[in-house]
Amino acid sequence: MQAGAGKQGVSGAYRDLVSARPFAERVPAPLLFLVGGTSMYVGAALAVGLFDRLAPSAVAELRLIGAALILLAWRRPGGDAWRGVRLVRAGLFGLATALMNVAYYEAIARLPLGTTVAIEFTGPVLVAALASRRFRDFGAVGLAAAGVLLIADVQWSGSPSGVLWALAAAAMWAAYILLGKRVARAGSGIDDLATGFTVAAVLLLPLLLLGTDGSFGVANLAPLVDPLVLALTVGLGVLSSVVPYVLDQIVLRRVGQARFAVLLALLPATATGIGVVMLGQLPGGLEAVGILLVILAVAVRSRDGDEPVPGPVGAGGELPGRAP
């Protein structure tokens, strides 16, 4: 009886411990990526509808401002977040993220959504290849790269500027992964998202003066008096920045840099699906094979060699709360 009671007590304590874990910590990392990716690309599809009134770079800046304001109101980072090395680190991360978004929006203004994301994915593929140490991991990267090439099916003659913008986004995506890991290791990732986005939003304010015709001036601010435009840009900040980047910070605490990069292979498939549903961009046979290859790459990728960020996670699945 006592042994049985003891066993039940241990079992009950274990159940209590498991149930006490933050919900986000119990959700599989690939599922978190799918949620973040879906949110991101629904936002991208909405952004395309703004390009006839605002320059893509201006839309990216408005999205950043909206995300920064929401994060500041939510987290209210303390004084330590605005000083020294921590501010510089967060600012660099925010700037890399912002420039990635600027290049990405300029690219999707010229190329289909799925194609842009596929080209952009060369950045994470490169990070995964450099961070990997095992043959199995290189095989997973090879599968992901092959899948991305099939999804892209890019015609250079169609829009060379679009391809260049997408490649620029790929470079900034690689920087986002590398800098994001440093922010996550600091133990206050979501607070640093708020300060980093704020720094980047201030530095890139001149982008609001860009016009759809390539002009530069105060007159291009006219669409911002439309409440619908402002509401859409705030929505973009939530869908395309706050939700996916907060999830990224949670996942970066749980998995290593190489696995994080290869998990991002789910995003071209997600973007293609959103393109089908919201933009009517149907993939061909090669694109469908590419989607299967990137999903297979995620399944093949070994956890060996990963280096999750140590340290506790705060309540509700957040990184530790704001400084007092």
Coordinates of N, CA, C and O in Angstrom, one line a residue, residues 53-225:
R53 N -0.3 51.9 -53.3 CA -0.4 53.1 -52.6 C 0.8 53.6 -51.9 O 1.0 54.7 -51.7
L54 N 1.6 52.6 -51.5 CA 2.9 52.9 -50.8 C 4.0 52.0 -51.4 O 3.8 50.9 -51.9
A55 N 5.2 52.6 -51.4 CA 6.4 51.8 -51.8 C 6.6 50.6 -50.9 O 6.3 50.7 -49.7
P56 N 7.0 49.5 -51.5 CA 7.3 48.3 -50.7 C 8.2 48.6 -49.4 O 7.9 48.1 -48.3
S57 N 9.2 49.4 -49.6 CA 10.1 49.7 -48.5 C 9.3 50.5 -47.4 O 9.6 50.3 -46.2
A58 N 8.4 51.4 -47.8 CA 7.7 52.2 -46.9 C 6.7 51.2 -46.1 O 6.5 51.4 -44.9
V59 N 6.1 50.3 -46.8 CA 5.2 49.3 -46.1 C 6.0 48.5 -45.1 O 5.6 48.3 -44.0
A60 N 7.3 48.1 -45.5 CA 8.1 47.4 -44.5 C 8.4 48.2 -43.3 O 8.4 47.7 -42.2
E61 N 8.7 49.5 -43.5 CA 9.0 50.4 -42.4 C 7.7 50.6 -41.5 O 7.8 50.6 -40.2
L62 N 6.6 50.7 -42.1 CA 5.3 50.9 -41.3 C 5.0 49.6 -40.5 O 4.6 49.6 -39.4
R63 N 5.3 48.4 -41.1 CA 5.2 47.2 -40.4 C 6.1 47.1 -39.2 O 5.7 46.7 -38.1
L64 N 7.3 47.6 -39.4 CA 8.3 47.6 -38.3 C 7.8 48.5 -37.2 O 7.9 48.2 -36.0
I65 N 7.4 49.7 -37.5 CA 6.9 50.7 -36.5 C 5.7 50.1 -35.7 O 5.7 50.2 -34.5
G66 N 4.8 49.5 -36.4 CA 3.6 48.8 -35.8 C 4.1 47.8 -34.8 O 3.6 47.7 -33.7
A67 N 5.0 46.9 -35.2 CA 5.5 45.8 -34.4 C 6.2 46.4 -33.2 O 6.1 45.9 -32.0
A68 N 7.1 47.4 -33.4 CA 7.8 48.1 -32.3 C 6.9 48.6 -31.2 O 7.0 48.5 -30.0
L69 N 5.8 49.4 -31.7 CA 4.9 50.0 -30.8 C 4.1 48.9 -29.9 O 3.9 49.1 -28.7
I70 N 3.7 47.8 -30.6 CA 3.0 46.8 -29.9 C 3.9 46.1 -28.9 O 3.5 45.9 -27.7
L71 N 5.2 45.8 -29.2 CA 6.1 45.2 -28.3 C 6.5 46.1 -27.2 O 6.6 45.6 -26.0
L72 N 6.6 47.4 -27.4 CA 6.9 48.3 -26.4 C 5.8 48.4 -25.4 O 6.0 48.4 -24.1
A73 N 4.6 48.4 -25.9 CA 3.4 48.5 -25.0 C 3.2 47.2 -24.2 O 2.8 47.3 -23.0
W74 N 3.6 46.1 -24.8 CA 3.4 44.8 -24.1 C 4.5 44.6 -23.1 O 4.3 44.3 -21.9
R75 N 5.8 44.8 -23.5 CA 6.9 44.4 -22.6 C 7.4 45.5 -21.7 O 7.9 45.3 -20.7
R76 N 7.4 46.8 -22.2 CA 7.9 47.9 -21.5 C 9.3 47.7 -21.0 O 9.5 47.6 -19.7
P77 N 10.3 47.5 -21.8 CA 11.6 47.2 -21.4 C 12.2 48.2 -20.4 O 12.0 49.4 -20.6
G78 N 12.9 47.7 -19.4 CA 13.5 48.6 -18.4 C 14.7 49.3 -18.9 O 15.2 49.1 -20.0
G79 N 15.3 50.0 -18.0 CA 16.4 50.9 -18.3 C 17.6 50.1 -18.8 O 18.3 50.6 -19.7
D80 N 17.9 48.9 -18.3 CA 19.0 48.1 -18.7 C 19.0 47.7 -20.2 O 20.0 47.5 -20.8
A81 N 17.7 47.6 -20.7 CA 17.6 47.2 -22.1 C 18.0 48.3 -23.1 O 18.1 48.1 -24.3
W82 N 18.1 49.6 -22.6 CA 18.4 50.7 -23.5 C 19.9 51.2 -23.3 O 20.2 52.3 -23.7
R83 N 20.7 50.4 -22.8 CA 22.1 50.8 -22.5 C 23.1 49.7 -23.0 O 22.8 48.5 -23.0
G84 N 24.3 50.2 -23.3 CA 25.5 49.4 -23.5 C 25.4 48.3 -24.5 O 24.7 48.5 -25.6
V85 N 26.1 47.2 -24.3 CA 26.3 46.1 -25.2 C 24.9 45.5 -25.5 O 24.6 45.2 -26.7
R86 N 24.1 45.4 -24.6 CA 22.7 44.8 -24.8 C 21.9 45.6 -25.8 O 21.3 45.0 -26.7
L87 N 22.0 47.0 -25.8 CA 21.3 47.8 -26.7 C 21.9 47.6 -28.1 O 21.2 47.6 -29.1
V88 N 23.2 47.6 -28.2 CA 23.9 47.5 -29.5 C 23.5 46.1 -30.1 O 23.2 46.1 -31.3
R89 N 23.6 45.1 -29.3 CA 23.3 43.7 -29.8 C 21.8 43.7 -30.3 O 21.5 43.2 -31.4
A90 N 20.9 44.2 -29.5 CA 19.5 44.2 -30.0 C 19.3 45.1 -31.2 O 18.5 44.8 -32.1
G91 N 20.0 46.3 -31.2 CA 19.8 47.2 -32.4 C 20.3 46.5 -33.7 O 19.7 46.7 -34.7
L92 N 21.5 45.8 -33.6 CA 22.0 45.1 -34.8 C 21.0 44.0 -35.3 O 20.7 43.9 -36.5
F93 N 20.4 43.3 -34.3 CA 19.4 42.3 -34.6 C 18.2 42.9 -35.3 O 17.7 42.5 -36.3
G94 N 17.7 44.0 -34.7 CA 16.6 44.7 -35.2 C 16.8 45.3 -36.6 O 15.9 45.2 -37.5
L95 N 18.0 45.8 -36.8 CA 18.3 46.4 -38.1 C 18.4 45.3 -39.2 O 18.0 45.4 -40.3
A96 N 19.1 44.1 -38.8 CA 19.1 43.0 -39.8 C 17.7 42.5 -40.1 O 17.4 42.2 -41.3
T97 N 16.9 42.4 -39.1 CA 15.5 42.0 -39.4 C 14.8 43.0 -40.3 O 14.0 42.6 -41.2
A98 N 14.9 44.3 -40.0 CA 14.3 45.3 -40.8 C 14.7 45.3 -42.2 O 13.9 45.4 -43.2
L99 N 16.0 45.2 -42.4 CA 16.6 45.2 -43.8 C 16.1 43.9 -44.5 O 15.9 44.0 -45.8
M100 N 16.0 42.8 -43.8 CA 15.5 41.6 -44.4 C 14.1 41.8 -44.9 O 13.7 41.5 -46.0
N101 N 13.3 42.5 -44.1 CA 11.9 42.8 -44.5 C 11.8 43.7 -45.7 O 10.9 43.6 -46.5
V102 N 12.6 44.8 -45.7 CA 12.6 45.7 -46.8 C 13.0 45.0 -48.1 O 12.3 45.2 -49.1
A103 N 14.0 44.2 -48.1 CA 14.4 43.5 -49.3 C 13.3 42.5 -49.7 O 13.0 42.3 -50.9
Y104 N 12.7 41.8 -48.7 CA 11.7 40.8 -49.0 C 10.5 41.5 -49.6 O 9.9 41.0 -50.6
Y105 N 10.0 42.6 -49.1 CA 8.9 43.3 -49.7 C 9.2 43.9 -51.1 O 8.3 43.8 -52.0
E106 N 10.4 44.4 -51.3 CA 10.8 44.8 -52.7 C 10.8 43.6 -53.6 O 10.4 43.7 -54.8
A107 N 11.1 42.4 -53.1 CA 11.2 41.2 -54.0 C 9.8 40.7 -54.3 O 9.5 40.4 -55.5
I108 N 8.9 40.7 -53.3 CA 7.5 40.1 -53.6 C 6.7 41.1 -54.4 O 5.7 40.8 -55.0
A109 N 7.2 42.4 -54.5 CA 6.5 43.3 -55.4 C 6.9 43.0 -56.9 O 6.2 43.5 -57.8
R110 N 7.9 42.1 -57.1 CA 8.4 41.8 -58.4 C 8.3 40.4 -58.8 O 8.3 40.0 -60.0
L111 N 8.2 39.5 -57.8 CA 8.2 38.0 -58.0 C 7.1 37.4 -57.2 O 6.6 38.0 -56.2
P112 N 6.6 36.2 -57.6 CA 5.6 35.5 -56.8 C 6.1 35.2 -55.4 O 7.3 35.1 -55.2
L113 N 5.2 35.1 -54.5 CA 5.5 34.9 -53.1 C 6.4 33.7 -52.9 O 7.4 33.7 -52.2
G114 N 5.9 32.5 -53.4 CA 6.7 31.3 -53.2 C 8.1 31.3 -53.8 O 9.0 30.8 -53.2
T115 N 8.2 31.9 -54.9 CA 9.5 32.0 -55.6 C 10.5 32.9 -54.7 O 11.6 32.5 -54.5
T116 N 9.9 34.0 -54.2 CA 10.8 34.9 -53.4 C 11.3 34.2 -52.2 O 12.5 34.3 -51.8
V117 N 10.4 33.5 -51.5 CA 10.8 32.8 -50.3 C 11.8 31.7 -50.6 O 12.7 31.5 -49.8
A118 N 11.6 31.0 -51.7 CA 12.5 30.0 -52.1 C 13.9 30.5 -52.3 O 14.9 29.9 -51.8
I119 N 14.1 31.6 -53.0 CA 15.4 32.2 -53.2 C 15.9 32.7 -51.8 O 17.1 32.5 -51.5
E120 N 15.1 33.4 -51.1 CA 15.5 33.9 -49.8 C 16.0 32.8 -48.9 O 16.9 33.0 -48.0
F121 N 15.6 31.6 -49.1 CA 15.9 30.5 -48.2 C 17.4 30.1 -48.4 O 17.9 29.3 -47.5
T122 N 18.1 30.5 -49.4 CA 19.5 30.2 -49.6 C 20.3 30.7 -48.4 O 21.4 30.2 -48.1
G123 N 19.8 31.8 -47.7 CA 20.5 32.3 -46.5 C 20.5 31.3 -45.4 O 21.6 30.9 -44.9
P124 N 19.3 30.8 -44.9 CA 19.3 29.7 -43.9 C 20.0 28.5 -44.3 O 20.6 27.8 -43.5
V125 N 19.9 28.1 -45.6 CA 20.6 26.9 -46.0 C 22.1 27.0 -45.8 O 22.8 26.1 -45.3
L126 N 22.7 28.2 -46.1 CA 24.1 28.4 -45.9 C 24.5 28.4 -44.4 O 25.5 27.8 -44.1
V127 N 23.6 28.9 -43.6 CA 23.9 28.9 -42.1 C 23.9 27.4 -41.7 O 24.7 27.0 -40.9
A128 N 22.9 26.6 -42.1 CA 22.8 25.3 -41.7 C 24.0 24.5 -42.2 O 24.6 23.6 -41.4
A129 N 24.5 24.7 -43.4 CA 25.7 24.0 -43.9 C 26.9 24.3 -43.1 O 27.7 23.4 -42.8
L130 N 27.1 25.6 -42.7 CA 28.3 26.0 -41.9 C 28.2 25.5 -40.5 O 29.3 25.2 -39.9
A131 N 27.0 25.4 -39.9 CA 26.9 25.0 -38.5 C 26.9 23.5 -38.3 O 27.0 23.0 -37.2
S132 N 26.7 22.7 -39.4 CA 26.5 21.3 -39.3 C 27.9 20.6 -39.2 O 28.9 21.0 -39.8
R133 N 27.9 19.4 -38.5 CA 29.1 18.7 -38.4 C 28.9 17.2 -38.8 O 29.9 16.5 -38.9
R134 N 27.8 16.7 -39.1 CA 27.5 15.3 -39.4 C 27.0 15.1 -40.9 O 26.4 16.0 -41.4
F135 N 27.4 14.0 -41.4 CA 27.0 13.7 -42.8 C 25.5 13.7 -43.0 O 25.0 14.2 -44.0
R136 N 24.8 13.2 -42.0 CA 23.3 13.2 -42.0 C 22.8 14.6 -42.1 O 21.8 14.9 -42.9
D137 N 23.4 15.5 -41.4 CA 22.9 16.9 -41.5 C 23.2 17.5 -42.9 O 22.4 18.3 -43.4
F138 N 24.4 17.2 -43.4 CA 24.7 17.7 -44.8 C 23.7 17.2 -45.8 O 23.3 17.9 -46.7
G139 N 23.3 15.9 -45.6 CA 22.2 15.3 -46.5 C 20.9 16.1 -46.4 O 20.3 16.3 -47.4
A140 N 20.5 16.4 -45.1 CA 19.3 17.2 -44.9 C 19.4 18.5 -45.6 O 18.4 19.0 -46.2
V141 N 20.5 19.2 -45.5 CA 20.7 20.5 -46.1 C 20.7 20.3 -47.6 O 20.1 21.2 -48.3
G142 N 21.3 19.3 -48.2 CA 21.2 19.0 -49.6 C 19.8 18.8 -50.1 O 19.4 19.3 -51.1
L143 N 19.0 18.1 -49.3 CA 17.6 17.9 -49.7 C 16.8 19.2 -49.7 O 16.0 19.5 -50.6
A144 N 17.1 20.0 -48.6 CA 16.4 21.3 -48.6 C 16.8 22.2 -49.7 O 16.0 22.9 -50.3
A145 N 18.1 22.2 -50.1 CA 18.6 23.1 -51.2 C 17.9 22.6 -52.5 O 17.5 23.4 -53.3
A146 N 17.9 21.3 -52.7 CA 17.3 20.8 -53.9 C 15.8 21.2 -54.0 O 15.3 21.6 -55.1
G147 N 15.1 21.0 -52.9 CA 13.7 21.4 -52.8 C 13.5 22.9 -53.1 O 12.6 23.3 -53.9
V148 N 14.4 23.7 -52.6 CA 14.2 25.2 -52.8 C 14.5 25.5 -54.3 O 13.8 26.3 -54.9
L149 N 15.4 24.8 -54.9 CA 15.7 25.1 -56.3 C 14.5 24.7 -57.2 O 14.2 25.4 -58.1
L150 N 13.8 23.6 -56.8 CA 12.7 23.2 -57.6 C 11.5 24.1 -57.4 O 10.8 24.4 -58.3
I151 N 11.3 24.6 -56.1 CA 10.2 25.5 -55.9 C 10.5 26.9 -56.6 O 9.5 27.5 -57.1
A152 N 11.7 27.3 -56.6 CA 12.0 28.6 -57.2 C 11.7 28.7 -58.7 O 10.9 29.6 -59.1
D153 N 12.3 27.9 -59.5 CA 12.1 27.9 -60.9 C 12.1 29.3 -61.5 O 11.2 29.8 -62.1
V154 N 13.2 30.0 -61.1 CA 13.3 31.4 -61.4 C 13.8 31.6 -62.9 O 14.7 31.0 -63.3
Q155 N 13.2 32.6 -63.5 CA 13.7 33.0 -64.9 C 14.4 34.4 -64.7 O 13.7 35.4 -64.4
W156 N 15.7 34.4 -64.7 CA 16.4 35.6 -64.5 C 16.0 36.7 -65.4 O 15.9 37.9 -65.0
S157 N 15.6 36.4 -66.7 CA 15.2 37.4 -67.6 C 13.8 38.0 -67.2 O 13.5 39.1 -67.7
G158 N 13.1 37.4 -66.4 CA 11.8 37.9 -66.0 C 11.9 39.1 -65.1 O 11.2 40.1 -65.4
S159 N 12.7 39.1 -64.0 CA 12.8 40.2 -63.1 C 14.2 40.1 -62.4 O 14.2 39.6 -61.3
P160 N 15.2 40.5 -63.1 CA 16.5 40.4 -62.4 C 16.6 41.2 -61.1 O 17.2 40.8 -60.1
S161 N 15.9 42.4 -61.1 CA 15.9 43.2 -59.9 C 15.2 42.4 -58.7 O 15.6 42.5 -57.6
G162 N 14.1 41.7 -59.1 CA 13.5 40.9 -58.1 C 14.4 39.8 -57.5 O 14.4 39.6 -56.3
V163 N 15.1 39.2 -58.4 CA 16.1 38.2 -57.9 C 17.1 38.8 -57.0 O 17.5 38.2 -56.0
L164 N 17.6 39.9 -57.4 CA 18.7 40.6 -56.5 C 18.1 41.0 -55.2 O 18.8 40.8 -54.2
W165 N 16.9 41.5 -55.2 CA 16.3 41.8 -53.9 C 16.1 40.6 -53.0 O 16.3 40.6 -51.8
A166 N 15.7 39.5 -53.7 CA 15.4 38.2 -52.9 C 16.8 37.7 -52.4 O 16.8 37.2 -51.2
L167 N 17.9 37.8 -53.1 CA 19.2 37.4 -52.6 C 19.6 38.3 -51.5 O 20.3 37.8 -50.5
A168 N 19.3 39.6 -51.6 CA 19.6 40.5 -50.4 C 18.9 40.1 -49.2 O 19.4 40.1 -48.1
A169 N 17.6 39.7 -49.4 CA 16.8 39.2 -48.3 C 17.4 37.9 -47.7 O 17.4 37.7 -46.5
A170 N 18.0 37.1 -48.6 CA 18.6 35.8 -48.1 C 19.8 36.2 -47.2 O 20.0 35.5 -46.2
A171 N 20.6 37.1 -47.6 CA 21.8 37.5 -46.8 C 21.4 38.1 -45.4 O 21.9 37.7 -44.4
M172 N 20.3 38.9 -45.4 CA 19.8 39.4 -44.2 C 19.2 38.4 -43.3 O 19.2 38.4 -42.1
W173 N 18.6 37.3 -43.9 CA 18.0 36.2 -43.2 C 19.1 35.4 -42.5 O 18.9 35.0 -41.3
A174 N 20.2 35.2 -43.1 CA 21.3 34.6 -42.5 C 21.8 35.4 -41.3 O 22.0 34.8 -40.2
A175 N 21.9 36.7 -41.4 CA 22.3 37.6 -40.3 C 21.3 37.5 -39.2 O 21.6 37.5 -38.0
Y176 N 20.0 37.4 -39.6 CA 18.9 37.4 -38.6 C 19.1 36.1 -37.7 O 18.9 36.2 -36.5
I177 N 19.4 35.0 -38.3 CA 19.6 33.7 -37.6 C 20.8 33.9 -36.6 O 20.7 33.5 -35.4
L178 N 21.9 34.4 -37.1 CA 23.1 34.4 -36.3 C 22.9 35.4 -35.2 O 23.3 35.1 -34.0
L179 N 22.4 36.6 -35.4 CA 22.2 37.6 -34.4 C 21.1 37.2 -33.5 O 21.1 37.5 -32.3
G180 N 20.1 36.6 -34.0 CA 18.9 36.1 -33.2 C 19.4 35.1 -32.1 O 18.9 35.2 -31.0
K181 N 20.3 34.3 -32.4 CA 20.8 33.3 -31.5 C 21.5 34.1 -30.3 O 21.4 33.7 -29.1
R182 N 22.3 35.1 -30.6 CA 23.0 35.9 -29.6 C 21.9 36.6 -28.7 O 22.1 36.6 -27.5
V183 N 20.9 37.1 -29.3 CA 19.9 37.8 -28.5 C 19.2 36.8 -27.6 O 18.9 37.0 -26.4
A184 N 18.9 35.6 -28.1 CA 18.2 34.5 -27.3 C 19.1 34.1 -26.2 O 18.6 33.9 -25.1
R185 N 20.4 34.0 -26.4 CA 21.3 33.6 -25.4 C 21.4 34.6 -24.2 O 21.7 34.2 -23.1
A186 N 21.1 35.8 -24.5 CA 21.2 36.9 -23.5 C 20.1 36.7 -22.4 O 20.2 37.3 -21.4
G187 N 19.1 35.9 -22.7 CA 18.1 35.6 -21.7 C 16.9 36.6 -21.6 O 16.1 36.5 -20.7
S188 N 16.8 37.5 -22.6 CA 15.7 38.5 -22.5 C 15.3 38.8 -23.9 O 15.2 40.0 -24.3
G189 N 15.1 37.8 -24.7 CA 14.9 37.9 -26.2 C 13.7 38.8 -26.6 O 13.9 39.7 -27.5
I190 N 12.6 38.7 -25.9 CA 11.4 39.4 -26.4 C 11.5 40.9 -26.0 O 11.2 41.8 -26.8
D191 N 12.1 41.2 -24.9 CA 12.4 42.6 -24.5 C 13.4 43.2 -25.5 O 13.2 44.4 -25.9
D192 N 14.4 42.4 -25.9 CA 15.4 42.9 -26.9 C 14.8 43.0 -28.3 O 15.2 43.8 -29.1
L193 N 13.7 42.2 -28.6 CA 13.0 42.5 -29.8 C 12.4 43.9 -29.8 O 12.4 44.6 -30.8
A194 N 11.8 44.2 -28.7 CA 11.2 45.5 -28.6 C 12.2 46.7 -28.8 O 11.9 47.6 -29.6
T195 N 13.3 46.6 -28.1 CA 14.3 47.7 -28.3 C 15.0 47.6 -29.6 O 15.2 48.7 -30.2
G196 N 15.2 46.4 -30.1 CA 15.9 46.3 -31.4 C 15.0 46.8 -32.6 O 15.5 47.6 -33.5
F197 N 13.7 46.5 -32.5 CA 12.8 47.0 -33.5 C 12.6 48.5 -33.4 O 12.5 49.2 -34.5
T198 N 12.7 49.0 -32.2 CA 12.6 50.5 -32.0 C 13.8 51.2 -32.7 O 13.6 52.2 -33.4
V199 N 15.0 50.7 -32.4 CA 16.2 51.3 -32.9 C 16.1 51.3 -34.5 O 16.4 52.3 -35.1
A200 N 15.8 50.1 -35.0 CA 15.7 50.0 -36.5 C 14.6 50.9 -37.1 O 14.8 51.5 -38.1
A201 N 13.5 51.0 -36.4 CA 12.4 51.8 -36.9 C 12.8 53.3 -37.0 O 12.5 54.0 -38.0
V202 N 13.5 53.7 -36.0 CA 14.0 55.1 -36.0 C 15.0 55.4 -37.1 O 15.0 56.4 -37.9
L203 N 16.0 54.4 -37.3 CA 17.0 54.6 -38.3 C 16.5 54.6 -39.7 O 17.0 55.2 -40.6
L204 N 15.4 53.8 -39.9 CA 14.9 53.6 -41.3 C 13.7 54.5 -41.6 O 13.0 54.3 -42.6
L205 N 13.4 55.5 -40.7 CA 12.3 56.4 -40.9 C 12.3 57.1 -42.3 O 11.2 57.3 -42.9
P206 N 13.4 57.4 -42.9 CA 13.4 58.0 -44.2 C 12.7 57.2 -45.3 O 12.3 57.7 -46.3
L207 N 12.6 55.9 -45.1 CA 11.9 55.0 -46.1 C 10.5 55.4 -46.3 O 9.9 55.1 -47.3
L208 N 9.9 56.1 -45.3 CA 8.5 56.5 -45.4 C 8.3 57.5 -46.5 O 7.2 57.8 -47.0
L209 N 9.4 58.2 -46.9 CA 9.3 59.3 -47.9 C 9.4 58.7 -49.3 O 9.3 59.5 -50.3
L210 N 9.6 57.4 -49.5 CA 9.7 56.8 -50.8 C 8.3 56.7 -51.4 O 7.4 56.4 -50.7
G211 N 8.2 57.0 -52.7 CA 7.0 56.8 -53.4 C 6.9 55.6 -54.3 O 8.0 55.0 -54.6
T212 N 5.7 55.2 -54.7 CA 5.6 54.1 -55.6 C 6.3 54.3 -57.0 O 6.6 53.3 -57.7
D213 N 6.5 55.6 -57.3 CA 7.1 55.9 -58.6 C 8.6 56.1 -58.5 O 9.3 56.6 -59.4
G214 N 9.2 55.8 -57.3 CA 10.6 56.0 -57.1 C 11.0 57.4 -56.6 O 12.1 57.7 -56.4
S215 N 10.0 58.3 -56.4 CA 10.2 59.6 -55.9 C 10.5 59.6 -54.4 O 10.3 58.6 -53.7
F216 N 11.0 60.7 -53.9 CA 11.4 60.8 -52.5 C 11.0 62.2 -52.0 O 11.4 63.2 -52.5
G217 N 10.0 62.2 -51.1 CA 9.6 63.5 -50.6 C 8.4 63.4 -49.6 O 7.8 62.3 -49.4
V218 N 8.1 64.5 -48.9 CA 7.0 64.5 -47.9 C 5.7 64.2 -48.5 O 4.8 63.6 -47.9
A219 N 5.5 64.5 -49.8 CA 4.2 64.3 -50.5 C 3.8 62.8 -50.5 O 2.6 62.4 -50.5
N220 N 4.8 61.9 -50.4 CA 4.5 60.5 -50.4 C 3.9 60.0 -49.1 O 3.6 58.8 -49.0
L221 N 3.9 60.9 -48.0 CA 3.2 60.5 -46.8 C 1.7 60.6 -46.8 O 1.0 60.2 -45.9
A222 N 1.2 61.1 -47.9 CA -0.3 61.3 -48.0 C -1.1 60.1 -47.7 O -2.2 60.2 -47.0
P223 N -0.8 58.9 -48.2 CA -1.6 57.7 -47.9 C -1.8 57.4 -46.4 O -2.7 56.7 -46.0
L224 N -0.8 57.9 -45.6 CA -0.9 57.6 -44.2 C -2.0 58.2 -43.4 O -2.2 57.9 -42.3
V225 N -2.7 59.2 -44.1 CA -3.9 59.8 -43.4 C -5.1 58.9 -43.5 O -6.1 59.2 -42.9

